[in-house]
Coordinates of C-alpha atoms and ligand atoms in Angstrom, one line a residue:
M1 CA 0.2 0.0 -0.2
S2 CA 1.7 3.6 -1.2
L3 CA 1.0 6.4 0.8
E4 CA -1.8 8.2 1.2
L5 CA -1.2 11.0 -0.4
V6 CA 0.6 9.4 -3.3
S7 CA -3.0 7.3 -3.6
R8 CA -4.9 10.3 -3.7
A9 CA -3.0 11.5 -6.3
E10 CA -3.6 8.7 -8.6
S11 CA -7.0 9.4 -8.2
F12 CA -6.6 12.9 -9.2
G13 CA -4.8 12.0 -11.8
A14 CA -4.6 14.5 -14.5
D15 CA -5.9 18.0 -12.7
L16 CA -3.3 20.1 -12.8
A17 CA -1.3 19.2 -9.8
I18 CA 1.6 22.3 -9.7
I19 CA 2.0 25.2 -12.1
A20 CA 5.6 26.0 -11.9
P21 CA 7.7 28.6 -13.9
G22 CA 9.7 25.3 -15.7
G23 CA 6.4 24.5 -17.3
V24 CA 3.0 23.1 -15.7
F25 CA 2.1 19.6 -14.3
T26 CA -0.9 17.2 -13.8
Y27 CA -1.1 14.9 -10.7
D28 CA -0.6 12.0 -13.4
D29 CA 3.0 13.7 -14.0
L30 CA 4.0 14.0 -10.7
I31 CA 3.0 10.5 -10.1
G32 CA 6.1 9.0 -13.0
A33 CA 8.8 11.6 -12.3
S34 CA 8.8 10.5 -8.5
G35 CA 8.1 6.9 -9.5
A36 CA 11.3 7.2 -11.8
A37 CA 13.3 9.3 -9.8
A38 CA 12.2 6.5 -7.2
T39 CA 13.2 4.2 -8.3
R40 CA 16.7 5.8 -9.4
L41 CA 17.0 6.8 -6.0
L42 CA 16.2 3.4 -4.3
A43 CA 19.2 2.1 -7.6
G44 CA 18.2 -1.4 -6.9
R45 CA 17.1 -1.8 -3.1
D46 CA 13.8 -2.4 -1.6
D47 CA 13.6 0.5 -0.1
L48 CA 15.6 3.7 1.9
E49 CA 14.5 2.6 4.8
G50 CA 14.7 6.4 7.4
E51 CA 18.2 7.0 5.3
R52 CA 17.8 11.0 5.2
V53 CA 18.2 12.5 2.1
C54 CA 19.2 16.3 1.6
Y55 CA 17.6 17.8 -1.1
L56 CA 19.4 21.9 -2.4
V57 CA 16.3 22.5 -4.9
P58 CA 14.4 25.7 -5.0
P59 CA 10.8 26.0 -5.6
G60 CA 9.5 24.9 -8.2
W61 CA 8.7 21.2 -10.3
A62 CA 12.3 19.8 -9.2
Y63 CA 11.3 20.6 -6.1
V64 CA 8.1 18.8 -5.8
A65 CA 9.2 15.8 -7.8
T66 CA 12.0 15.1 -5.1
Q67 CA 10.4 15.2 -2.7
W68 CA 7.8 13.2 -3.1
A69 CA 10.6 10.3 -4.5
V70 CA 12.5 10.1 -1.3
W71 CA 9.0 9.6 0.3
R72 CA 7.9 7.0 -2.0
A73 CA 11.6 5.2 -1.3
G74 CA 11.0 5.1 1.8
G75 CA 13.7 8.1 2.5
F76 CA 13.0 11.2 5.4
G77 CA 13.5 13.8 3.6
V78 CA 15.6 17.0 4.6
P79 CA 15.1 20.0 2.4
L80 CA 17.7 22.5 2.8
A81 CA 17.5 26.6 2.5
T82 CA 18.6 28.0 -0.8
S83 CA 19.1 31.2 1.1
H84 CA 22.1 29.6 3.5
P85 CA 26.0 30.1 3.0
A86 CA 28.6 27.5 3.5
A87 CA 28.6 27.9 7.2
E88 CA 24.3 26.4 7.7
L89 CA 24.4 24.1 5.0
A90 CA 27.5 21.8 7.0
H91 CA 25.6 21.9 9.9
V92 CA 22.3 20.4 8.8
L93 CA 24.6 17.6 6.5
D94 CA 26.4 16.6 9.2
D95 CA 23.7 17.1 12.2
A96 CA 21.5 14.8 9.5
R97 CA 23.7 12.8 7.8
P98 CA 22.2 12.1 4.7
E99 CA 23.1 9.5 2.1
A100 CA 23.2 11.0 -0.2
I101 CA 22.0 15.4 -1.4
V102 CA 20.2 16.0 -4.0
V103 CA 20.7 19.0 -6.1
H104 CA 19.3 22.1 -8.9
P105 CA 22.4 22.5 -10.9
T106 CA 22.3 26.1 -10.8
L107 CA 22.7 25.7 -6.8
T108 CA 25.2 22.7 -7.4
E109 CA 28.1 25.4 -6.9
R110 CA 27.4 26.4 -3.9
I111 CA 28.0 22.0 -1.9
S112 CA 29.7 20.7 -4.2
D113 CA 32.8 20.9 -2.2
L114 CA 30.6 20.4 0.9
A115 CA 29.5 17.4 -0.6
D116 CA 33.2 15.6 -1.2
E117 CA 34.6 16.8 1.7
R118 CA 32.0 14.4 3.4
R119 CA 31.9 11.5 0.7
L120 CA 28.8 12.3 -0.3
P121 CA 26.9 11.5 -4.0
L122 CA 25.4 14.5 -6.0
L123 CA 22.4 13.3 -7.8
E124 CA 21.3 16.8 -10.0
T125 CA 17.6 16.6 -10.6
P126 CA 17.4 17.2 -14.3
A127 CA 19.3 13.5 -14.2
L128 CA 17.1 11.8 -11.4
V129 CA 12.7 13.3 -12.2
R130 CA 13.1 12.8 -15.8
P131 CA 10.9 10.5 -17.4
G132 CA 11.8 7.1 -16.7
P133 CA 10.9 3.7 -16.0
M134 CA 9.1 2.6 -12.2
G135 CA 10.8 -0.5 -10.7
A136 CA 8.3 -1.8 -8.0
L137 CA 8.5 1.2 -4.9
P138 CA 8.1 0.3 -0.4
D139 CA 5.4 -0.3 1.2
V140 CA 6.4 3.4 3.9
D141 CA 3.9 3.2 7.0
E142 CA 3.5 6.1 8.5
R143 CA 4.2 6.1 11.1
R144 CA 8.0 6.3 9.9
P145 CA 10.1 10.1 9.5
S146 CA 9.2 11.8 6.6
L147 CA 10.5 15.4 7.1
M148 CA 13.5 17.0 8.7
L149 CA 12.9 20.7 9.6
Y150 CA 15.9 22.7 11.3
T151 CA 14.2 24.9 13.6
S152 CA 16.5 27.4 15.8
G153 CA 16.4 27.1 20.0
T154 CA 17.5 28.2 23.4
T155 CA 19.9 25.8 23.1
G156 CA 22.8 25.4 20.0
R157 CA 22.4 24.9 16.8
P158 CA 19.5 24.1 14.9
K159 CA 17.7 21.1 15.8
G160 CA 15.7 18.7 13.3
V161 CA 12.4 17.9 13.8
V162 CA 11.8 14.4 12.8
L163 CA 7.7 14.5 11.9
S164 CA 6.7 11.2 11.1
H165 CA 3.6 10.1 7.8
A166 CA 1.2 10.6 10.3
N167 CA 1.9 13.8 11.6
I168 CA 1.8 15.7 8.1
R169 CA -0.9 13.7 7.4
A170 CA -3.3 15.3 10.1
Q171 CA -1.7 18.6 10.0
V172 CA -3.8 18.5 6.0
E173 CA -6.7 17.0 7.4
S174 CA -7.0 19.9 9.9
L175 CA -6.1 22.4 7.5
T176 CA -8.4 21.0 5.4
S177 CA -11.4 20.1 7.5
A178 CA -10.8 24.6 8.8
W179 CA -10.6 26.1 6.1
G180 CA -12.3 24.8 3.4
W181 CA -9.6 23.1 1.0
S182 CA -11.6 21.2 -2.1
S183 CA -9.8 19.7 -5.5
S184 CA -11.2 23.0 -6.9
D185 CA -8.6 25.2 -4.9
H186 CA -5.6 27.2 -6.4
I187 CA -3.4 29.1 -4.4
L188 CA 0.2 31.1 -4.9
L189 CA 3.6 29.8 -3.2
H190 CA 6.5 32.6 -2.5
L191 CA 7.2 31.4 1.3
P192 CA 10.5 29.2 1.6
L193 CA 10.1 25.6 0.8
H194 CA 12.0 24.6 4.2
H195 CA 9.3 25.5 7.0
V196 CA 6.2 23.8 8.1
H197 CA 4.2 27.4 6.1
G198 CA 5.6 26.3 2.4
I199 CA 5.4 22.5 2.1
V200 CA 2.0 21.4 4.8
N201 CA 0.3 25.0 4.6
I202 CA 0.5 25.4 0.9
L203 CA 2.0 22.6 -0.7
T204 CA 1.0 19.4 1.0
S205 CA -2.4 20.9 1.4
A206 CA -3.4 21.5 -2.2
L207 CA -2.3 18.5 -3.7
W208 CA -4.2 16.4 -0.6
N209 CA -6.7 17.7 -1.7
G210 CA -6.1 17.1 -5.6
A211 CA -5.7 21.6 -5.9
T212 CA -3.7 23.0 -8.1
C213 CA 0.0 24.3 -6.6
E214 CA 1.1 27.2 -8.4
I215 CA 4.9 28.1 -7.4
L216 CA 6.1 31.7 -8.2
P217 CA 10.1 31.7 -8.3
R218 CA 10.2 34.4 -5.8
F219 CA 7.9 37.3 -4.4
R220 CA 8.2 39.9 -5.4
P221 CA 5.2 42.3 -4.8
V222 CA 4.3 43.3 -8.2
D223 CA 4.2 40.0 -9.1
V224 CA 1.9 38.9 -6.7
W225 CA -0.1 41.4 -7.1
E226 CA 0.0 41.2 -11.2
R227 CA -1.5 37.3 -10.2
L228 CA -3.5 37.8 -8.3
V229 CA -5.1 40.6 -11.1
R230 CA -6.2 37.7 -13.0
G231 CA -8.4 36.7 -10.6
D232 CA -8.5 32.7 -10.3
A233 CA -6.4 32.2 -7.8
T234 CA -8.7 31.0 -4.6
L235 CA -6.8 31.4 -1.4
Y236 CA -3.3 33.3 0.0
M237 CA -1.3 32.0 2.7
A238 CA 2.1 34.8 3.7
V239 CA 3.2 35.9 6.6
P240 CA 2.9 39.4 8.2
T241 CA 6.6 40.9 6.7
V242 CA 4.4 39.7 2.8
Y243 CA 1.5 41.6 3.6
R244 CA 3.3 44.4 4.7
R245 CA 5.1 44.5 1.9
L246 CA 2.2 44.7 -0.7
I247 CA 0.6 46.9 1.5
D248 CA 3.5 49.1 0.5
A249 CA 3.7 48.4 -3.0
W250 CA -0.3 49.1 -3.4
D251 CA 0.7 52.3 -1.5
E252 CA 3.5 52.9 -4.1
A253 CA 0.6 51.5 -7.4
P254 CA -1.4 55.1 -9.7
P255 CA -5.3 54.7 -8.8
A256 CA -6.2 52.4 -11.6
V257 CA -3.3 49.7 -11.0
R258 CA -5.2 49.6 -7.3
R259 CA -8.4 49.7 -8.2
D260 CA -7.5 46.0 -10.4
W261 CA -5.4 44.7 -7.8
S262 CA -7.3 46.2 -4.7
A263 CA -11.0 43.2 -7.2
G264 CA -8.1 40.7 -8.0
A265 CA -7.5 40.5 -4.4
A266 CA -11.2 40.5 -3.3
A267 CA -11.9 37.0 -6.2
C268 CA -9.7 35.0 -3.4
R269 CA -11.8 32.7 -1.5
L270 CA -9.8 32.2 2.0
M271 CA -6.0 34.9 2.4
V272 CA -4.4 33.8 5.6
S273 CA -1.8 35.1 7.5
G274 CA 0.7 33.5 10.1
S275 CA 4.1 32.9 11.8
A276 CA 4.8 36.1 13.6
A277 CA 2.4 38.3 14.9
L278 CA -0.1 40.0 12.7
P279 CA 0.0 43.9 13.6
V280 CA -3.6 44.5 13.9
P281 CA -2.8 47.6 11.5
T282 CA -1.6 45.5 8.7
L283 CA -4.8 43.8 8.9
E284 CA -6.6 46.6 8.8
R285 CA -5.0 48.1 6.2
W286 CA -5.6 44.3 3.9
K287 CA -9.1 44.8 4.5
R288 CA -9.7 48.6 3.4
I289 CA -7.6 47.6 -0.4
T290 CA -9.4 43.8 -1.0
G291 CA -12.5 43.8 1.6
H292 CA -10.8 40.9 3.3
T293 CA -10.5 40.2 6.8
L294 CA -7.2 38.0 6.8
L295 CA -7.8 34.6 8.8
E296 CA -5.0 34.5 11.7
R297 CA -3.8 31.5 13.3
Y298 CA -1.1 30.2 15.4
G299 CA 1.6 27.0 14.2
M300 CA 5.3 26.4 15.4
T301 CA 7.1 23.9 12.9
E302 CA 6.6 21.2 16.0
I303 CA 2.9 21.2 16.0
G304 CA 1.7 21.8 13.2
M305 CA -1.0 24.6 13.1
G306 CA -2.5 24.9 16.4
L307 CA -5.3 27.7 17.0
S308 CA -6.4 29.7 13.9
N309 CA -9.4 31.8 13.8
P310 CA -12.6 30.8 12.1
L311 CA -13.5 30.3 8.4
D312 CA -17.2 30.8 8.6
G313 CA -17.8 34.0 11.7
H314 CA -16.1 36.2 13.4
R315 CA -12.3 36.8 12.6
R316 CA -11.0 39.2 15.9
P317 CA -8.4 41.6 15.3
G318 CA -5.5 41.0 17.6
F319 CA -6.7 37.2 18.3
V320 CA -6.1 33.8 17.7
G321 CA -8.9 31.8 17.4
T322 CA -9.0 28.6 18.9
P323 CA -7.8 25.1 18.7
L324 CA -8.0 23.1 15.0
P325 CA -9.5 20.0 14.7
G326 CA -7.4 17.5 16.1
M327 CA -5.6 20.0 18.7
D328 CA -5.7 19.7 22.5
V329 CA -4.3 23.1 23.9
R330 CA -3.9 24.8 27.0
L331 CA -2.4 27.2 29.8
V332 CA 0.0 26.5 32.0
D333 CA 1.0 28.4 34.7
E334 CA 4.7 27.6 36.3
E335 CA 3.7 24.5 38.4
E336 CA 1.8 23.5 35.0
R337 CA -1.5 23.5 36.0
T338 CA -3.9 24.7 34.2
V339 CA -4.4 28.0 34.3
P340 CA -8.2 29.7 35.8
A341 CA -10.0 31.3 33.1
G342 CA -9.0 34.5 31.9
E343 CA -5.6 34.2 33.2
A344 CA -2.2 33.4 30.6
G345 CA 0.6 30.8 31.3
E346 CA 2.4 28.6 28.1
I347 CA 0.3 27.4 25.2
Q348 CA 0.7 23.3 25.8
V349 CA 0.0 20.5 22.6
R350 CA -0.9 17.6 22.1
G351 CA -2.4 15.3 19.3
P352 CA -1.5 12.9 16.1
A353 CA 0.1 16.6 14.7
V354 CA 3.1 16.4 17.4
F355 CA 6.4 16.2 16.5
S356 CA 8.3 12.6 17.5
E357 CA 11.6 14.4 18.7
Y358 CA 14.3 15.9 18.0
W359 CA 17.1 14.1 15.6
R360 CA 19.3 12.2 18.1
R361 CA 18.5 14.6 21.4
P362 CA 16.2 12.5 23.7
E363 CA 17.3 15.2 26.8
E364 CA 16.0 18.2 25.1
T365 CA 13.6 16.1 23.8
E366 CA 12.1 14.1 26.7
R367 CA 12.8 18.4 27.7
A368 CA 10.1 19.7 25.0
F369 CA 7.0 17.0 26.6
T370 CA 5.5 16.3 30.0
A371 CA 5.3 13.5 31.5
D372 CA 1.3 12.5 30.1
G373 CA 2.7 14.3 26.4
W374 CA 1.7 17.8 26.0
F375 CA 4.8 19.8 24.3
R376 CA 6.2 22.4 26.2
T377 CA 5.8 25.7 23.0
G378 CA 7.6 28.4 24.9
D379 CA 4.3 31.0 23.9
R380 CA 2.6 32.2 26.0
A381 CA -1.4 33.5 25.5
V382 CA -4.0 34.0 27.4
V383 CA -7.7 33.4 26.7
E384 CA -10.9 36.4 25.5
E385 CA -14.3 35.7 25.6
G386 CA -12.7 32.9 23.7
A387 CA -10.6 33.0 21.5
Y388 CA -6.8 32.8 22.2
R389 CA -4.8 36.2 22.4
I390 CA -0.7 35.8 22.0
L391 CA 0.8 37.7 24.7
G392 CA 4.1 36.4 22.8
R393 CA 7.8 34.4 23.7
A394 CA 8.7 33.5 27.8
S395 CA 12.8 33.6 26.4
V396 CA 13.2 36.9 25.1
D397 CA 16.5 35.1 23.0
I398 CA 14.4 33.5 20.8
L399 CA 12.8 36.0 18.0
K400 CA 11.2 36.2 14.7
T401 CA 11.9 38.0 11.7
G402 CA 9.9 37.9 8.5
G403 CA 8.1 34.6 9.7
E404 CA 12.2 33.3 10.3
K405 CA 12.9 32.2 14.3
V406 CA 15.8 32.8 14.8
S407 CA 18.5 32.4 18.6
A408 CA 19.7 35.3 20.1
L409 CA 22.1 32.9 21.4
E410 CA 23.8 31.3 18.0
I411 CA 24.1 35.0 16.6
E412 CA 26.0 36.5 19.6
D413 CA 28.7 32.9 19.4
V414 CA 29.0 34.3 15.9
L415 CA 29.9 37.7 16.6
R416 CA 31.8 37.0 19.5
S417 CA 34.1 34.7 17.1
F418 CA 34.8 37.7 15.8
E419 CA 38.8 39.0 16.3
G420 CA 38.4 42.4 18.5
V421 CA 34.4 41.4 19.8
A422 CA 34.7 41.2 23.5
D423 CA 31.2 40.5 24.4
C424 CA 27.8 41.2 22.1
A425 CA 24.4 41.1 23.2
V426 CA 21.5 40.6 20.4
V427 CA 17.9 41.6 21.3
G428 CA 15.0 41.8 18.2
V429 CA 13.2 45.1 18.2
P430 CA 10.2 45.9 17.4
D431 CA 9.7 46.4 14.0
P432 CA 6.8 47.3 11.7
A433 CA 8.1 46.0 8.8
W434 CA 10.7 42.5 10.5
G435 CA 8.2 42.0 13.5
D436 CA 11.9 41.6 15.5
R437 CA 14.3 43.9 14.0
V438 CA 17.8 41.3 14.9
S439 CA 20.3 44.0 16.8
A440 CA 22.9 43.5 18.1
A441 CA 25.2 45.3 21.3
V442 CA 29.1 44.9 20.6
V443 CA 31.7 45.5 22.9
C444 CA 35.0 45.6 21.8
E445 CA 38.0 44.4 23.3
P446 CA 41.0 47.1 24.8
S447 CA 42.8 48.6 22.5
S448 CA 40.8 46.8 19.4
V449 CA 38.9 48.3 16.5
V450 CA 36.0 46.8 15.2
E451 CA 34.5 47.5 12.6
T452 CA 31.0 46.9 12.1
D453 CA 30.5 46.5 8.1
E454 CA 33.0 43.9 8.7
L455 CA 31.4 42.3 10.8
I456 CA 28.6 42.0 9.1
A457 CA 30.0 40.9 6.3
F458 CA 31.8 37.5 8.7
A459 CA 27.8 37.5 10.5
K460 CA 27.3 36.3 6.5
S461 CA 30.0 33.8 6.0
R462 CA 28.4 32.2 8.5
L463 CA 25.2 33.1 9.4
A464 CA 21.2 32.2 6.9
P465 CA 20.7 36.2 6.1
Y466 CA 17.6 36.8 7.8
K467 CA 19.6 36.4 11.2
V468 CA 22.9 38.9 10.2
P469 CA 22.1 41.9 12.6
K470 CA 20.2 44.2 10.5
D471 CA 21.7 47.6 13.4
I472 CA 25.0 46.8 15.1
R473 CA 25.5 49.3 17.9
I474 CA 29.4 49.8 19.3
V475 CA 29.0 50.0 23.1
G476 CA 31.6 50.3 26.3
D477 CA 29.9 47.8 28.5
L478 CA 26.3 46.5 28.3
P479 CA 22.9 46.7 30.6
R480 CA 23.2 44.0 33.3
N481 CA 21.7 43.4 36.6
A482 CA 22.6 43.0 40.7
M483 CA 23.8 39.5 40.2
G484 CA 25.9 41.0 36.9
K485 CA 23.6 39.2 34.7
V486 CA 22.8 41.0 30.6
T487 CA 19.4 42.4 31.3
K488 CA 18.3 42.0 27.3
P489 CA 15.9 44.4 27.3
A490 CA 17.3 47.1 28.7
V491 CA 19.8 46.7 26.1
R492 CA 16.2 46.8 23.5
D493 CA 16.4 50.2 24.8
L494 CA 19.6 51.4 23.7
F495 CA 18.0 50.9 20.1
I496 CA 14.4 51.7 20.4
E497 CA 16.1 55.3 21.8
E498 CA 18.8 55.6 19.3
G499 CA 15.6 56.1 17.6
N500 CA 14.9 53.0 15.8
P501 CA 10.6 52.1 15.6
Ligands
LIG1 C1 15.8 38.1 3.8 N1 15.9 39.2 5.4 C2 16.2 39.0 6.4 C3 14.3 38.1 5.9 N2 14.3 37.2 4.1 N3 15.9 39.3 7.1 C4 15.3 39.2 8.0 N4 13.7 38.9 8.5 C5 13.8 37.7 7.1 N5 12.4 37.2 7.5 C6 17.0 40.2 4.6 C7 18.0 39.6 3.0 O1 18.8 38.6 2.6 C8 18.0 41.0 2.7 O2 19.7 41.3 3.0 C9 17.6 41.7 2.9 O3 16.8 41.0 4.6 C10 15.9 42.1 2.7 O4 16.2 41.1 1.8 P1 14.2 41.2 0.8 O5 14.7 40.7 -0.4 O6 13.6 42.4 1.0 O7 13.5 40.2 1.3 P2 12.9 38.9 1.0 O8 13.4 38.3 -0.3 O9 11.7 38.9 -0.4 O10 13.0 38.0 2.1 C11 11.8 38.7 3.0 C12 10.3 37.5 2.6 C13 11.3 36.2 3.2 C14 9.5 37.7 4.2 C15 9.8 37.3 1.9 O11 11.6 36.6 4.7 C16 10.3 34.9 3.4 O12 9.2 34.9 3.0 N6 9.5 34.9 4.7 C17 9.0 33.9 5.1 C18 9.7 32.8 6.1 C19 8.5 31.6 6.2 O13 8.1 31.2 5.6 N7 8.5 31.4 8.0 C20 7.6 30.6 8.3 C21 8.5 29.3 9.5 S1 7.8 27.9 9.6 P3 21.0 42.2 2.1 O14 21.9 41.9 3.5 O15 21.3 41.2 0.9 O16 20.0 43.2 2.0 C22 6.5 29.0 11.0 C23 5.3 27.5 11.3 C24 4.0 28.5 11.9 O17 7.4 29.6 11.4 O18 3.6 29.4 12.0 O19 3.8 29.6 9.8
LIG2 P1 8.9 28.2 13.9 O1 9.4 27.9 15.2 O2 9.9 29.0 12.6 O3 7.8 27.4 13.0 O4 8.4 29.3 14.7 C1 7.3 28.9 15.4 C2 6.9 30.3 15.8 O5 6.2 31.3 15.6 C3 5.6 30.0 17.4 O6 6.4 29.5 18.7 C4 5.5 31.3 17.9 O7 6.3 31.7 18.6 C5 6.0 32.2 16.3 N1 4.5 32.2 15.6 C6 3.4 31.7 14.6 N2 2.2 32.0 14.6 C7 2.3 33.5 15.1 C8 0.8 33.7 15.4 N3 0.2 34.2 14.5 N4 1.6 35.2 16.3 C9 2.4 35.2 17.1 N5 3.6 34.3 17.0 C10 3.3 33.2 16.1

């Protein structure tokens, strides 16, 4: 028996599955290409048996065919971020220890040295996903690992979140019923494909339902508006920073263009925002421009989506609604007792969509769950008049910038390794465009001069672009409390006082 996602796709046959820069592809095409590619990945074996396969492929047809091929061959997919420099890619390769890397030819140069150093075979997508014969493929039990997504935490480098096929099915089924997905849906996709938002909420939900997923090669606000103008997209999902950029582009357009753009967006049946807090002014502005009250929902790599405003009914600005189908959600105090109604607490989640473990990190996995299986999200919320309102993270060291989660501590480690830096503190400064603006206060070694441009170039060579501080201030000392510990709120105030938004 094949995975349910695949058997469902077989039933959608000649319907349009993917529209991508390289062409248009039906469900039959996806079954054919991923079957041939799975056969090549197996290379005569019966089953990849959970071997990791990393893929560094830009959003597009080859990405989708590769992901399905890995799954159908019994492999464990590890998407690599196309924006990451070598040091970040090396971390994932060394942690995941794949048996092979699939790469799009435009990115081969980026990874070939890393692959050679680790003696990993590199398979280029044109050869992998081309049409060809399909051999016998294994039966893949849905409890087996399906996807490993890397996420930043309060300790160490990013860790792998292990999601099974059953976890992903539970996430997709929940969203299908909550948001009314059907085969007549047509969704636009420009989010990166190494996160649940792009992979599960958009791509896999579309393919589970026999809908069409149209992949745009990159996010450019004008392209999205011009695509919406055609009036045939039914669904759109993005992070708050993207909505803000779309609003800025609309503001800059001439009145006749604005009218067309607004009419195109109004034709969608649903527009969703998530991955970071949606500022109420953005929600209100979007409503004036398009007529849509954005449906805000709350999720996390480890759990998929947990809370959502309703498809039908009142969507309360500033709130993320109620638990999604299949999700148990509770708020607890520091002793892990459920808080009385109306009081704030940590969000804990349980259910079939929740991940099983951090890859090869048993202690961190154990710390993440209570004895009776609730996952500790580290986010705080309160329920008011029946709806959840997110209050923020329990830790000041986890930031969200443009929908990307970053660890202040990981960035600090990198900055401290730069010659002449004695100490530093990284904080998220509230910013209307990015959510948290990654900012660093840096103390130099006595008699050293640190050029901020050089420090930024150094950070760029080691960190994903969204982790690189947008603002660096050289300070004489870091604000500390009586115990000598750096006080992050006081560091944040340094940037606010100095004229940041
Ligand atoms: C890019 N840059 C960022 C950034 N993205 N800086 C901070 N935060 C980000 N998120 C950098 C670029 O490298 C560049 O640096 C500069 O900022 C301006 O780049 P840009 O071209 O304007 O940015 P762009 O490429 O357009 O990307 C912005 C974005 C993108 C918002 C479209 O970041 C994005 O798609 N974010 C979504 C992430 C996502 O899918 N999150 C879901 C996680 S899952 P320089 O130095 O070159 O100028 C999750 C669970 C859930 O959270 O609930 O969904
Ligand atoms: P990630 O680890 O990248 O999956 O990011 C998950 C985190 O994003 C959550 O733990 C929250 O802190 C944050 N998040 C997601 N959706 C929302 C939302 N609607 N409002 C506020 N924070 C959110």
